[in-house]
């Protein structure tokens, strides 16, 4: 992972530097003194050689110092710390909803192959796979947020709720339901397809035929034998799933005006806030690498053959 993190940091730094403009571009007006802007750029080190700029950034980053946000005039570490909790809890709720929806549908589709239920679930996966995220999110926001008024349309908590109380946490949960449900619906496609394929393949295996020949009830055959073996590919992707949701919440958080890291990432790009962009790129990439490690660990737990090898 260490060489990958190093390569990731170099790519993140170069991508940020390739962006047009800089954090001070937006300050330029007809009344602005050009010398003042140039002095700010010199002080920020934008005219130093790229290797020097990279070393100054990465040496501080590994000590937990990502500098100060040019937009918010605030330490980047504290700024991300205020947002990361919202994104993590949103991703966790999304993952729970995803598996609550996908696992039963995948089992039904695989168990009752080529029936009307299987065909309906396959059509559902085609729709959720093909529909754009922003279109689906806007439709649900309009329907459940503005038309029916069941859920809030922006923010993570109401301003008039006292922090630390039960009402506060219930209010935060209420704000998460609609964006989490939106992401969950669109995230079920892969899980359903993997599980459906695994169940169909497992039904023809020798151990399943042996269990049936011994008179084991059909429900036990599916729940204890087929499901346990079909779930292995899904378990292998569990770490990817969670870290992918953290990085993939950019669209959802912006559509629902949810104050998480995805929302902060977009606002930092539009504001050319290099220090925040670099920190988030490195954080998202490191989270993906950790997700890979987590998936390997989970796979070794659920599949004893991996531990033997």
PDB file of C-alpha atoms in Angstrom:
ATOM      1  CA  UNK A   1       0.000   0.000   0.000  1.00  0.00           C
ATOM      2  CA  UNK A   2       2.841   2.422   0.706  1.00  0.00           C
ATOM      3  CA  UNK A   3       4.040   2.682  -2.932  1.00  0.00           C
ATOM      4  CA  UNK A   4       0.422   3.088  -4.020  1.00  0.00           C
ATOM      5  CA  UNK A   5      -0.133   5.907  -1.519  1.00  0.00           C
ATOM      6  CA  UNK A   6       3.023   7.633  -2.789  1.00  0.00           C
ATOM      7  CA  UNK A   7       1.898   7.368  -6.434  1.00  0.00           C
ATOM      8  CA  UNK A   8      -1.568   8.553  -5.409  1.00  0.00           C
ATOM      9  CA  UNK A   9      -0.131  11.618  -3.661  1.00  0.00           C
ATOM     10  CA  UNK A  10       1.934  12.537  -6.755  1.00  0.00           C
ATOM     11  CA  UNK A  11      -1.068  12.162  -9.074  1.00  0.00           C
ATOM     12  CA  UNK A  12      -3.321  14.156  -6.740  1.00  0.00           C
ATOM     13  CA  UNK A  13      -0.744  16.949  -6.552  1.00  0.00           C
ATOM     14  CA  UNK A  14      -0.304  17.097 -10.338  1.00  0.00           C
ATOM     15  CA  UNK A  15      -4.057  17.012 -11.009  1.00  0.00           C
ATOM     16  CA  UNK A  16      -4.612  19.914  -8.618  1.00  0.00           C
ATOM     17  CA  UNK A  17      -1.806  21.897 -10.230  1.00  0.00           C
ATOM     18  CA  UNK A  18      -3.204  21.284 -13.723  1.00  0.00           C
ATOM     19  CA  UNK A  19      -6.445  23.067 -12.824  1.00  0.00           C
ATOM     20  CA  UNK A  20      -6.809  26.504 -14.447  1.00  0.00           C
ATOM     21  CA  UNK A  21      -6.452  29.513 -12.192  1.00  0.00           C
ATOM     22  CA  UNK A  22      -5.621  29.487  -8.510  1.00  0.00           C
ATOM     23  CA  UNK A  23      -7.348  30.350  -5.210  1.00  0.00           C
ATOM     24  CA  UNK A  24      -6.631  34.039  -5.736  1.00  0.00           C
ATOM     25  CA  UNK A  25      -8.071  34.258  -9.245  1.00  0.00           C
ATOM     26  CA  UNK A  26     -11.537  34.965  -7.869  1.00  0.00           C
ATOM     27  CA  UNK A  27     -10.217  37.949  -5.938  1.00  0.00           C
ATOM     28  CA  UNK A  28      -9.228  39.810  -9.092  1.00  0.00           C
ATOM     29  CA  UNK A  29     -11.501  42.769  -9.917  1.00  0.00           C
ATOM     30  CA  UNK A  30     -10.876  45.985 -11.860  1.00  0.00           C
ATOM     31  CA  UNK A  31     -10.089  47.675  -8.539  1.00  0.00           C
ATOM     32  CA  UNK A  32      -7.674  44.990  -7.327  1.00  0.00           C
ATOM     33  CA  UNK A  33      -3.997  45.848  -7.153  1.00  0.00           C
ATOM     34  CA  UNK A  34      -2.141  43.159  -9.205  1.00  0.00           C
ATOM     35  CA  UNK A  35       0.883  43.484  -6.920  1.00  0.00           C
ATOM     36  CA  UNK A  36      -1.246  42.431  -3.958  1.00  0.00           C
ATOM     37  CA  UNK A  37      -2.384  39.254  -5.733  1.00  0.00           C
ATOM     38  CA  UNK A  38       1.184  38.480  -6.824  1.00  0.00           C
ATOM     39  CA  UNK A  39       2.397  38.917  -3.245  1.00  0.00           C
ATOM     40  CA  UNK A  40      -0.222  36.414  -2.055  1.00  0.00           C
ATOM     41  CA  UNK A  41       0.862  33.908  -4.693  1.00  0.00           C
ATOM     42  CA  UNK A  42       4.517  34.292  -3.769  1.00  0.00           C
ATOM     43  CA  UNK A  43       3.707  33.865  -0.073  1.00  0.00           C
ATOM     44  CA  UNK A  44       1.701  30.704  -0.842  1.00  0.00           C
ATOM     45  CA  UNK A  45       4.678  29.262  -2.748  1.00  0.00           C
ATOM     46  CA  UNK A  46       2.924  28.969  -6.108  1.00  0.00           C
ATOM     47  CA  UNK A  47       6.065  30.057  -7.972  1.00  0.00           C
ATOM     48  CA  UNK A  48       8.348  27.505  -6.310  1.00  0.00           C
ATOM     49  CA  UNK A  49       9.500  24.535  -8.443  1.00  0.00           C
ATOM     50  CA  UNK A  50       6.953  21.695  -8.481  1.00  0.00           C
ATOM     51  CA  UNK A  51       9.219  19.244  -6.595  1.00  0.00           C
ATOM     52  CA  UNK A  52       9.657  21.841  -3.836  1.00  0.00           C
ATOM     53  CA  UNK A  53       5.908  22.480  -3.671  1.00  0.00           C
ATOM     54  CA  UNK A  54       5.215  18.737  -3.544  1.00  0.00           C
ATOM     55  CA  UNK A  55       7.748  18.124  -0.776  1.00  0.00           C
ATOM     56  CA  UNK A  56       6.475  21.041   1.304  1.00  0.00           C
ATOM     57  CA  UNK A  57       2.925  19.669   1.001  1.00  0.00           C
ATOM     58  CA  UNK A  58       3.547  15.939   1.508  1.00  0.00           C
ATOM     59  CA  UNK A  59       5.960  16.385   4.407  1.00  0.00           C
ATOM     60  CA  UNK A  60       3.326  18.359   6.294  1.00  0.00           C
ATOM     61  CA  UNK A  61       0.493  16.047   5.165  1.00  0.00           C
ATOM     62  CA  UNK A  62       2.090  12.989   6.760  1.00  0.00           C
ATOM     63  CA  UNK A  63       2.164  14.941  10.023  1.00  0.00           C
ATOM     64  CA  UNK A  64      -1.548  15.663   9.687  1.00  0.00           C
ATOM     65  CA  UNK A  65      -1.030  19.267   8.583  1.00  0.00           C
ATOM     66  CA  UNK A  66      -2.814  19.988   5.289  1.00  0.00           C
ATOM     67  CA  UNK A  67      -2.505  23.726   5.643  1.00  0.00           C
ATOM     68  CA  UNK A  68      -5.292  26.278   5.683  1.00  0.00           C
ATOM     69  CA  UNK A  69      -8.294  26.509   3.400  1.00  0.00           C
ATOM     70  CA  UNK A  70      -8.021  29.535   1.107  1.00  0.00           C
ATOM     71  CA  UNK A  71     -11.801  29.790   0.905  1.00  0.00           C
ATOM     72  CA  UNK A  72     -12.871  29.163   4.499  1.00  0.00           C
ATOM     73  CA  UNK A  73      -9.732  30.633   6.134  1.00  0.00           C
ATOM     74  CA  UNK A  74      -9.748  27.582   8.372  1.00  0.00           C
ATOM     75  CA  UNK A  75      -7.469  24.615   9.024  1.00  0.00           C
ATOM     76  CA  UNK A  76      -8.132  21.908   6.456  1.00  0.00           C
ATOM     77  CA  UNK A  77      -7.890  19.128   9.040  1.00  0.00           C
ATOM     78  CA  UNK A  78     -10.582  20.683  11.217  1.00  0.00           C
ATOM     79  CA  UNK A  79     -12.706  21.546   8.180  1.00  0.00           C
ATOM     80  CA  UNK A  80     -12.698  17.929   6.966  1.00  0.00           C
ATOM     81  CA  UNK A  81     -13.194  16.698  10.527  1.00  0.00           C
ATOM     82  CA  UNK A  82     -16.465  18.619  10.701  1.00  0.00           C
ATOM     83  CA  UNK A  83     -17.725  16.978   7.493  1.00  0.00           C
ATOM     84  CA  UNK A  84     -16.326  13.452   7.589  1.00  0.00           C
ATOM     85  CA  UNK A  85     -18.800  12.234  10.210  1.00  0.00           C
ATOM     86  CA  UNK A  86     -21.774  13.162   8.031  1.00  0.00           C
ATOM     87  CA  UNK A  87     -20.349  11.307   5.030  1.00  0.00           C
ATOM     88  CA  UNK A  88     -19.373   8.194   7.010  1.00  0.00           C
ATOM     89  CA  UNK A  89     -22.796   7.867   8.670  1.00  0.00           C
ATOM     90  CA  UNK A  90     -24.548   8.503   5.356  1.00  0.00           C
ATOM     91  CA  UNK A  91     -22.424   5.814   3.671  1.00  0.00           C
ATOM     92  CA  UNK A  92     -23.016   3.362   6.524  1.00  0.00           C
ATOM     93  CA  UNK A  93     -26.789   3.818   6.357  1.00  0.00           C
ATOM     94  CA  UNK A  94     -26.645   3.502   2.563  1.00  0.00           C
ATOM     95  CA  UNK A  95     -24.731   0.230   2.798  1.00  0.00           C
ATOM     96  CA  UNK A  96     -27.216  -1.207   5.304  1.00  0.00           C
ATOM     97  CA  UNK A  97     -30.167  -0.264   3.103  1.00  0.00           C
ATOM     98  CA  UNK A  98     -28.368  -1.619   0.032  1.00  0.00           C
ATOM     99  CA  UNK A  99     -27.951  -5.091   1.517  1.00  0.00           C
ATOM    100  CA  UNK A 100     -31.429  -5.104   3.038  1.00  0.00           C
ATOM    101  CA  UNK A 101     -32.804  -4.571  -0.464  1.00  0.00           C
ATOM    102  CA  UNK A 102     -30.285  -6.489  -2.578  1.00  0.00           C
ATOM    103  CA  UNK A 103     -29.850  -9.741  -0.627  1.00  0.00           C
ATOM    104  CA  UNK A 104     -33.536 -10.801  -0.624  1.00  0.00           C
ATOM    105  CA  UNK A 105     -33.968  -9.775  -4.281  1.00  0.00           C
ATOM    106  CA  UNK A 106     -30.815 -11.629  -5.343  1.00  0.00           C
ATOM    107  CA  UNK A 107     -31.908 -14.801  -3.522  1.00  0.00           C
ATOM    108  CA  UNK A 108     -35.405 -14.652  -5.013  1.00  0.00           C
ATOM    109  CA  UNK A 109     -34.081 -14.060  -8.531  1.00  0.00           C
ATOM    110  CA  UNK A 110     -31.624 -16.952  -8.286  1.00  0.00           C
ATOM    111  CA  UNK A 111     -33.972 -19.370  -6.548  1.00  0.00           C
ATOM    112  CA  UNK A 112     -36.902 -18.778  -8.887  1.00  0.00           C
ATOM    113  CA  UNK A 113     -34.904 -18.456 -12.104  1.00  0.00           C
ATOM    114  CA  UNK A 114     -36.859 -17.553 -15.267  1.00  0.00           C
ATOM    115  CA  UNK A 115     -40.098 -16.926 -13.355  1.00  0.00           C
ATOM    116  CA  UNK A 116     -41.993 -13.639 -13.442  1.00  0.00           C
ATOM    117  CA  UNK A 117     -40.311 -12.628 -10.157  1.00  0.00           C
ATOM    118  CA  UNK A 118     -36.845 -13.204 -11.609  1.00  0.00           C
ATOM    119  CA  UNK A 119     -37.702 -11.290 -14.784  1.00  0.00           C
ATOM    120  CA  UNK A 120     -39.120  -8.367 -12.768  1.00  0.00           C
ATOM    121  CA  UNK A 121     -35.945  -8.196 -10.647  1.00  0.00           C
ATOM    122  CA  UNK A 122     -33.750  -8.322 -13.771  1.00  0.00           C
ATOM    123  CA  UNK A 123     -35.717  -5.417 -15.257  1.00  0.00           C
ATOM    124  CA  UNK A 124     -35.274  -3.545 -11.954  1.00  0.00           C
ATOM    125  CA  UNK A 125     -31.486  -4.039 -12.106  1.00  0.00           C
ATOM    126  CA  UNK A 126     -31.382  -2.810 -15.721  1.00  0.00           C
ATOM    127  CA  UNK A 127     -33.257   0.346 -14.739  1.00  0.00           C
ATOM    128  CA  UNK A 128     -31.144   1.099 -11.656  1.00  0.00           C
ATOM    129  CA  UNK A 129     -27.966   0.460 -13.625  1.00  0.00           C
ATOM    130  CA  UNK A 130     -28.874   2.734 -16.526  1.00  0.00           C
ATOM    131  CA  UNK A 131     -30.610   5.677 -14.843  1.00  0.00           C
ATOM    132  CA  UNK A 132     -28.276   8.643 -14.133  1.00  0.00           C
ATOM    133  CA  UNK A 133     -27.685   9.408 -10.466  1.00  0.00           C
ATOM    134  CA  UNK A 134     -28.630  13.075 -10.678  1.00  0.00           C
ATOM    135  CA  UNK A 135     -31.887  12.330 -12.542  1.00  0.00           C
ATOM    136  CA  UNK A 136     -33.050   9.714 -10.026  1.00  0.00           C
ATOM    137  CA  UNK A 137     -31.993  11.869  -7.070  1.00  0.00           C
ATOM    138  CA  UNK A 138     -33.823  14.932  -8.394  1.00  0.00           C
ATOM    139  CA  UNK A 139     -36.999  12.908  -8.987  1.00  0.00           C
ATOM    140  CA  UNK A 140     -36.980  11.521  -5.419  1.00  0.00           C
ATOM    141  CA  UNK A 141     -36.133  14.959  -4.024  1.00  0.00           C
ATOM    142  CA  UNK A 142     -39.052  16.503  -5.891  1.00  0.00           C
ATOM    143  CA  UNK A 143     -41.472  13.701  -4.952  1.00  0.00           C
ATOM    144  CA  UNK A 144     -40.644  12.973  -1.300  1.00  0.00           C
ATOM    145  CA  UNK A 145     -39.096  16.308  -0.381  1.00  0.00           C
ATOM    146  CA  UNK A 146     -41.099  19.043  -2.076  1.00  0.00           C
ATOM    147  CA  UNK A 147     -44.365  17.369  -3.145  1.00  0.00           C
ATOM    148  CA  UNK A 148     -45.097  15.010  -0.243  1.00  0.00           C
ATOM    149  CA  UNK A 149     -42.921  16.819   2.312  1.00  0.00           C
ATOM    150  CA  UNK A 150     -41.918  13.584   4.047  1.00  0.00           C
ATOM    151  CA  UNK A 151     -38.205  14.374   4.257  1.00  0.00           C
ATOM    152  CA  UNK A 152     -36.015  17.506   4.497  1.00  0.00           C
ATOM    153  CA  UNK A 153     -34.617  18.799   1.223  1.00  0.00           C
ATOM    154  CA  UNK A 154     -31.286  20.163   2.466  1.00  0.00           C
ATOM    155  CA  UNK A 155     -28.816  20.125   5.350  1.00  0.00           C
ATOM    156  CA  UNK A 156     -27.954  17.451   7.919  1.00  0.00           C
ATOM    157  CA  UNK A 157     -29.894  18.778  10.917  1.00  0.00           C
ATOM    158  CA  UNK A 158     -32.351  21.562  11.695  1.00  0.00           C
ATOM    159  CA  UNK A 159     -30.836  24.672  13.245  1.00  0.00           C
ATOM    160  CA  UNK A 160     -33.352  24.831  16.089  1.00  0.00           C
ATOM    161  CA  UNK A 161     -32.527  21.358  17.480  1.00  0.00           C
ATOM    162  CA  UNK A 162     -30.372  21.212  20.626  1.00  0.00           C
ATOM    163  CA  UNK A 163     -27.170  19.245  19.991  1.00  0.00           C
ATOM    164  CA  UNK A 164     -26.634  16.078  22.020  1.00  0.00           C
ATOM    165  CA  UNK A 165     -30.307  15.359  22.676  1.00  0.00           C
ATOM    166  CA  UNK A 166     -32.295  12.401  21.355  1.00  0.00           C
ATOM    167  CA  UNK A 167     -34.259  14.802  19.139  1.00  0.00           C
ATOM    168  CA  UNK A 168     -30.972  15.965  17.620  1.00  0.00           C
ATOM    169  CA  UNK A 169     -29.892  12.459  16.606  1.00  0.00           C
ATOM    170  CA  UNK A 170     -33.362  11.559  15.333  1.00  0.00           C
ATOM    171  CA  UNK A 171     -33.379  14.754  13.282  1.00  0.00           C
ATOM    172  CA  UNK A 172     -29.987  13.914  11.768  1.00  0.00           C
ATOM    173  CA  UNK A 173     -31.256  10.422  10.940  1.00  0.00           C
ATOM    174  CA  UNK A 174     -34.348  11.930   9.321  1.00  0.00           C
ATOM    175  CA  UNK A 175     -32.134  14.099   7.103  1.00  0.00           C
ATOM    176  CA  UNK A 176     -30.075  11.053   6.036  1.00  0.00           C
ATOM    177  CA  UNK A 177     -32.930   8.752   5.031  1.00  0.00           C
ATOM    178  CA  UNK A 178     -33.757  10.191   1.598  1.00  0.00           C
ATOM    179  CA  UNK A 179     -30.162  10.619   0.275  1.00  0.00           C
ATOM    180  CA  UNK A 180     -29.191   7.221   1.719  1.00  0.00           C
ATOM    181  CA  UNK A 181     -32.217   5.527   0.156  1.00  0.00           C
ATOM    182  CA  UNK A 182     -31.431   7.169  -3.180  1.00  0.00           C
ATOM    183  CA  UNK A 183     -27.858   5.887  -3.171  1.00  0.00           C
ATOM    184  CA  UNK A 184     -28.945   2.471  -1.901  1.00  0.00           C
ATOM    185  CA  UNK A 185     -31.404   1.903  -4.745  1.00  0.00           C
ATOM    186  CA  UNK A 186     -28.726   2.685  -7.329  1.00  0.00           C
ATOM    187  CA  UNK A 187     -26.110   0.575  -5.500  1.00  0.00           C
ATOM    188  CA  UNK A 188     -28.105  -2.673  -5.416  1.00  0.00           C
ATOM    189  CA  UNK A 189     -27.495  -3.654  -9.050  1.00  0.00           C
ATOM    190  CA  UNK A 190     -24.109  -5.333  -8.666  1.00  0.00           C
ATOM    191  CA  UNK A 191     -25.007  -7.146  -5.455  1.00  0.00           C
ATOM    192  CA  UNK A 192     -28.234  -8.548  -6.920  1.00  0.00           C
ATOM    193  CA  UNK A 193     -26.490  -9.748 -10.069  1.00  0.00           C
ATOM    194  CA  UNK A 194     -23.589 -11.342  -8.180  1.00  0.00           C
ATOM    195  CA  UNK A 195     -25.915 -13.128  -5.758  1.00  0.00           C
ATOM    196  CA  UNK A 196     -28.322 -14.239  -8.492  1.00  0.00           C
ATOM    197  CA  UNK A 197     -25.478 -15.729 -10.527  1.00  0.00           C
ATOM    198  CA  UNK A 198     -23.978 -17.379  -7.444  1.00  0.00           C
ATOM    199  CA  UNK A 199     -27.287 -18.979  -6.454  1.00  0.00           C
ATOM    200  CA  UNK A 200     -27.910 -20.280  -9.986  1.00  0.00           C
ATOM    201  CA  UNK A 201     -24.413 -21.807 -10.112  1.00  0.00           C
ATOM    202  CA  UNK A 202     -24.680 -23.288  -6.619  1.00  0.00           C
ATOM    203  CA  UNK A 203     -27.975 -25.028  -7.352  1.00  0.00           C
ATOM    204  CA  UNK A 204     -26.189 -27.427  -9.694  1.00  0.00           C
ATOM    205  CA  UNK A 205     -23.309 -28.267  -7.342  1.00  0.00           C
ATOM    206  CA  UNK A 206     -22.787 -31.755  -5.908  1.00  0.00           C
ATOM    207  CA  UNK A 207     -23.163 -30.718  -2.275  1.00  0.00           C
ATOM    208  CA  UNK A 208     -26.607 -29.279  -3.034  1.00  0.00           C
ATOM    209  CA  UNK A 209     -27.738 -32.457  -4.811  1.00  0.00           C
ATOM    210  CA  UNK A 210     -26.403 -34.507  -1.892  1.00  0.00           C
ATOM    211  CA  UNK A 211     -28.331 -32.407   0.643  1.00  0.00           C
ATOM    212  CA  UNK A 212     -31.528 -32.785  -1.339  1.00  0.00           C
ATOM    213  CA  UNK A 213     -30.961 -36.528  -1.722  1.00  0.00           C
ATOM    214  CA  UNK A 214     -30.715 -36.804   2.067  1.00  0.00           C
ATOM    215  CA  UNK A 215     -34.132 -35.184   2.387  1.00  0.00           C
ATOM    216  CA  UNK A 216     -32.965 -31.796   3.714  1.00  0.00           C
ATOM    217  CA  UNK A 217     -35.843 -29.272   3.485  1.00  0.00           C
ATOM    218  CA  UNK A 218     -35.584 -26.864   0.561  1.00  0.00           C
ATOM    219  CA  UNK A 219     -35.469 -23.756   2.768  1.00  0.00           C
ATOM    220  CA  UNK A 220     -32.514 -25.165   4.714  1.00  0.00           C
ATOM    221  CA  UNK A 221     -30.753 -26.088   1.466  1.00  0.00           C
ATOM    222  CA  UNK A 222     -31.011 -22.503   0.252  1.00  0.00           C
ATOM    223  CA  UNK A 223     -30.320 -20.739   3.548  1.00  0.00           C
ATOM    224  CA  UNK A 224     -27.491 -22.893   4.913  1.00  0.00           C
ATOM    225  CA  UNK A 225     -25.838 -24.281   1.802  1.00  0.00           C
ATOM    226  CA  UNK A 226     -26.551 -22.195  -1.279  1.00  0.00           C
ATOM    227  CA  UNK A 227     -26.713 -18.748   0.350  1.00  0.00           C
ATOM    228  CA  UNK A 228     -23.549 -19.197   2.453  1.00  0.00           C
ATOM    229  CA  UNK A 229     -21.488 -20.102  -0.605  1.00  0.00           C
ATOM    230  CA  UNK A 230     -23.104 -17.574  -2.930  1.00  0.00           C
ATOM    231  CA  UNK A 231     -22.413 -14.698  -0.511  1.00  0.00           C
ATOM    232  CA  UNK A 232     -18.610 -15.073  -0.762  1.00  0.00           C
ATOM    233  CA  UNK A 233     -18.120 -12.764  -3.792  1.00  0.00           C
ATOM    234  CA  UNK A 234     -20.317 -10.141  -2.142  1.00  0.00           C
ATOM    235  CA  UNK A 235     -18.337 -10.369   1.098  1.00  0.00           C
ATOM    236  CA  UNK A 236     -15.153  -9.887  -0.901  1.00  0.00           C
ATOM    237  CA  UNK A 237     -16.460  -6.552  -2.181  1.00  0.00           C
ATOM    238  CA  UNK A 238     -17.711  -5.287   1.182  1.00  0.00           C
ATOM    239  CA  UNK A 239     -14.705  -3.052   1.771  1.00  0.00           C
ATOM    240  CA  UNK A 240     -14.862  -1.687  -1.775  1.00  0.00           C
ATOM    241  CA  UNK A 241     -18.574  -1.037  -1.325  1.00  0.00           C
ATOM    242  CA  UNK A 242     -18.176   1.112   1.785  1.00  0.00           C
ATOM    243  CA  UNK A 243     -15.220   3.174   0.583  1.00  0.00           C
ATOM    244  CA  UNK A 244     -16.854   3.494  -2.833  1.00  0.00           C
ATOM    245  CA  UNK A 245     -19.931   4.997  -1.197  1.00  0.00           C
ATOM    246  CA  UNK A 246     -17.764   7.497   0.692  1.00  0.00           C
ATOM    247  CA  UNK A 247     -16.110   8.659  -2.522  1.00  0.00           C
ATOM    248  CA  UNK A 248     -19.244   8.345  -4.622  1.00  0.00           C
ATOM    249  CA  UNK A 249     -21.422  10.546  -2.439  1.00  0.00           C
ATOM    250  CA  UNK A 250     -20.327  13.674  -4.337  1.00  0.00           C
ATOM    251  CA  UNK A 251     -23.449  13.895  -6.522  1.00  0.00           C
ATOM    252  CA  UNK A 252     -25.891  12.947  -3.784  1.00  0.00           C
ATOM    253  CA  UNK A 253     -24.488  15.377  -1.231  1.00  0.00           C
ATOM    254  CA  UNK A 254     -24.627  18.241  -3.717  1.00  0.00           C
ATOM    255  CA  UNK A 255     -28.151  17.487  -4.917  1.00  0.00           C
ATOM    256  CA  UNK A 256     -29.448  17.219  -1.350  1.00  0.00           C
ATOM    257  CA  UNK A 257     -27.185  20.061  -0.086  1.00  0.00           C
ATOM    258  CA  UNK A 258     -25.870  17.615   2.503  1.00  0.00           C
ATOM    259  CA  UNK A 259     -22.779  19.005   4.287  1.00  0.00           C
ATOM    260  CA  UNK A 260     -20.384  16.121   3.808  1.00  0.00           C
ATOM    261  CA  UNK A 261     -17.001  15.607   2.186  1.00  0.00           C
ATOM    262  CA  UNK A 262     -18.508  15.248  -1.290  1.00  0.00           C
ATOM    263  CA  UNK A 263     -20.196  18.615  -1.019  1.00  0.00           C
ATOM    264  CA  UNK A 264     -16.964  20.131   0.303  1.00  0.00           C
ATOM    265  CA  UNK A 265     -15.002  18.581  -2.568  1.00  0.00           C
ATOM    266  CA  UNK A 266     -17.164  20.188  -5.256  1.00  0.00           C
ATOM    267  CA  UNK A 267     -17.170  23.600  -3.572  1.00  0.00           C
ATOM    268  CA  UNK A 268     -13.373  23.399  -3.228  1.00  0.00           C
ATOM    269  CA  UNK A 269     -12.977  22.640  -6.949  1.00  0.00           C
ATOM    270  CA  UNK A 270     -15.147  25.590  -7.978  1.00  0.00           C
ATOM    271  CA  UNK A 271     -13.243  27.826  -5.547  1.00  0.00           C
ATOM    272  CA  UNK A 272      -9.782  26.516  -6.598  1.00  0.00           C
ATOM    273  CA  UNK A 273      -9.109  25.686  -2.949  1.00  0.00           C
ATOM    274  CA  UNK A 274      -5.968  23.611  -3.584  1.00  0.00           C
ATOM    275  CA  UNK A 275      -5.245  22.684   0.017  1.00  0.00           C
ATOM    276  CA  UNK A 276      -8.705  21.149   0.508  1.00  0.00           C
ATOM    277  CA  UNK A 277      -8.702  19.475  -2.924  1.00  0.00           C
ATOM    278  CA  UNK A 278      -5.345  17.795  -2.278  1.00  0.00           C
ATOM    279  CA  UNK A 279      -6.379  16.636   1.189  1.00  0.00           C
ATOM    280  CA  UNK A 280      -9.661  15.143  -0.044  1.00  0.00           C
ATOM    281  CA  UNK A 281      -8.051  13.446  -3.056  1.00  0.00           C
ATOM    282  CA  UNK A 282      -5.476  11.843  -0.793  1.00  0.00           C
ATOM    283  CA  UNK A 283      -8.162  10.893   1.735  1.00  0.00           C
ATOM    284  CA  UNK A 284     -10.496   9.342  -0.852  1.00  0.00           C
ATOM    285  CA  UNK A 285      -7.644   7.416  -2.468  1.00  0.00           C
ATOM    286  CA  UNK A 286      -6.305   6.136   0.858  1.00  0.00           C
ATOM    287  CA  UNK A 287      -9.823   5.070   1.843  1.00  0.00           C
ATOM    288  CA  UNK A 288     -10.044   3.040  -1.381  1.00  0.00           C
ATOM    289  CA  UNK A 289      -6.764   1.289  -0.588  1.00  0.00           C
ATOM    290  CA  UNK A 290      -7.952   0.560   2.932  1.00  0.00           C
ATOM    291  CA  UNK A 291     -11.178  -0.813   1.440  1.00  0.00           C
ATOM    292  CA  UNK A 292      -9.082  -3.235  -0.608  1.00  0.00           C
ATOM    293  CA  UNK A 293      -7.288  -4.370   2.527  1.00  0.00           C
ATOM    294  CA  UNK A 294     -10.588  -4.706   4.398  1.00  0.00           C
ATOM    295  CA  UNK A 295     -12.055  -6.818   1.596  1.00  0.00           C
ATOM    296  CA  UNK A 296      -9.066  -9.180   1.735  1.00  0.00           C
ATOM    297  CA  UNK A 297      -9.435  -9.539   5.503  1.00  0.00           C
ATOM    298  CA  UNK A 298     -13.179 -10.183   5.263  1.00  0.00           C
ATOM    299  CA  UNK A 299     -12.640 -12.746   2.512  1.00  0.00           C
ATOM    300  CA  UNK A 300     -10.133 -14.633   4.657  1.00  0.00           C
ATOM    301  CA  UNK A 301     -12.657 -14.708   7.505  1.00  0.00           C
ATOM    302  CA  UNK A 302     -15.672 -15.958   5.537  1.00  0.00           C
ATOM    303  CA  UNK A 303     -13.729 -18.370   3.290  1.00  0.00           C
ATOM    304  CA  UNK A 304     -11.367 -20.737   5.188  1.00  0.00           C
ATOM    305  CA  UNK A 305      -9.752 -21.773   1.884  1.00  0.00           C
ATOM    306  CA  UNK A 306      -8.133 -18.333   1.617  1.00  0.00           C
ATOM    307  CA  UNK A 307      -6.509 -18.744   5.040  1.00  0.00           C
ATOM    308  CA  UNK A 308      -5.159 -22.180   4.076  1.00  0.00           C
ATOM    309  CA  UNK A 309      -3.647 -20.816   0.869  1.00  0.00           C
TER     310      UNK A 309
END
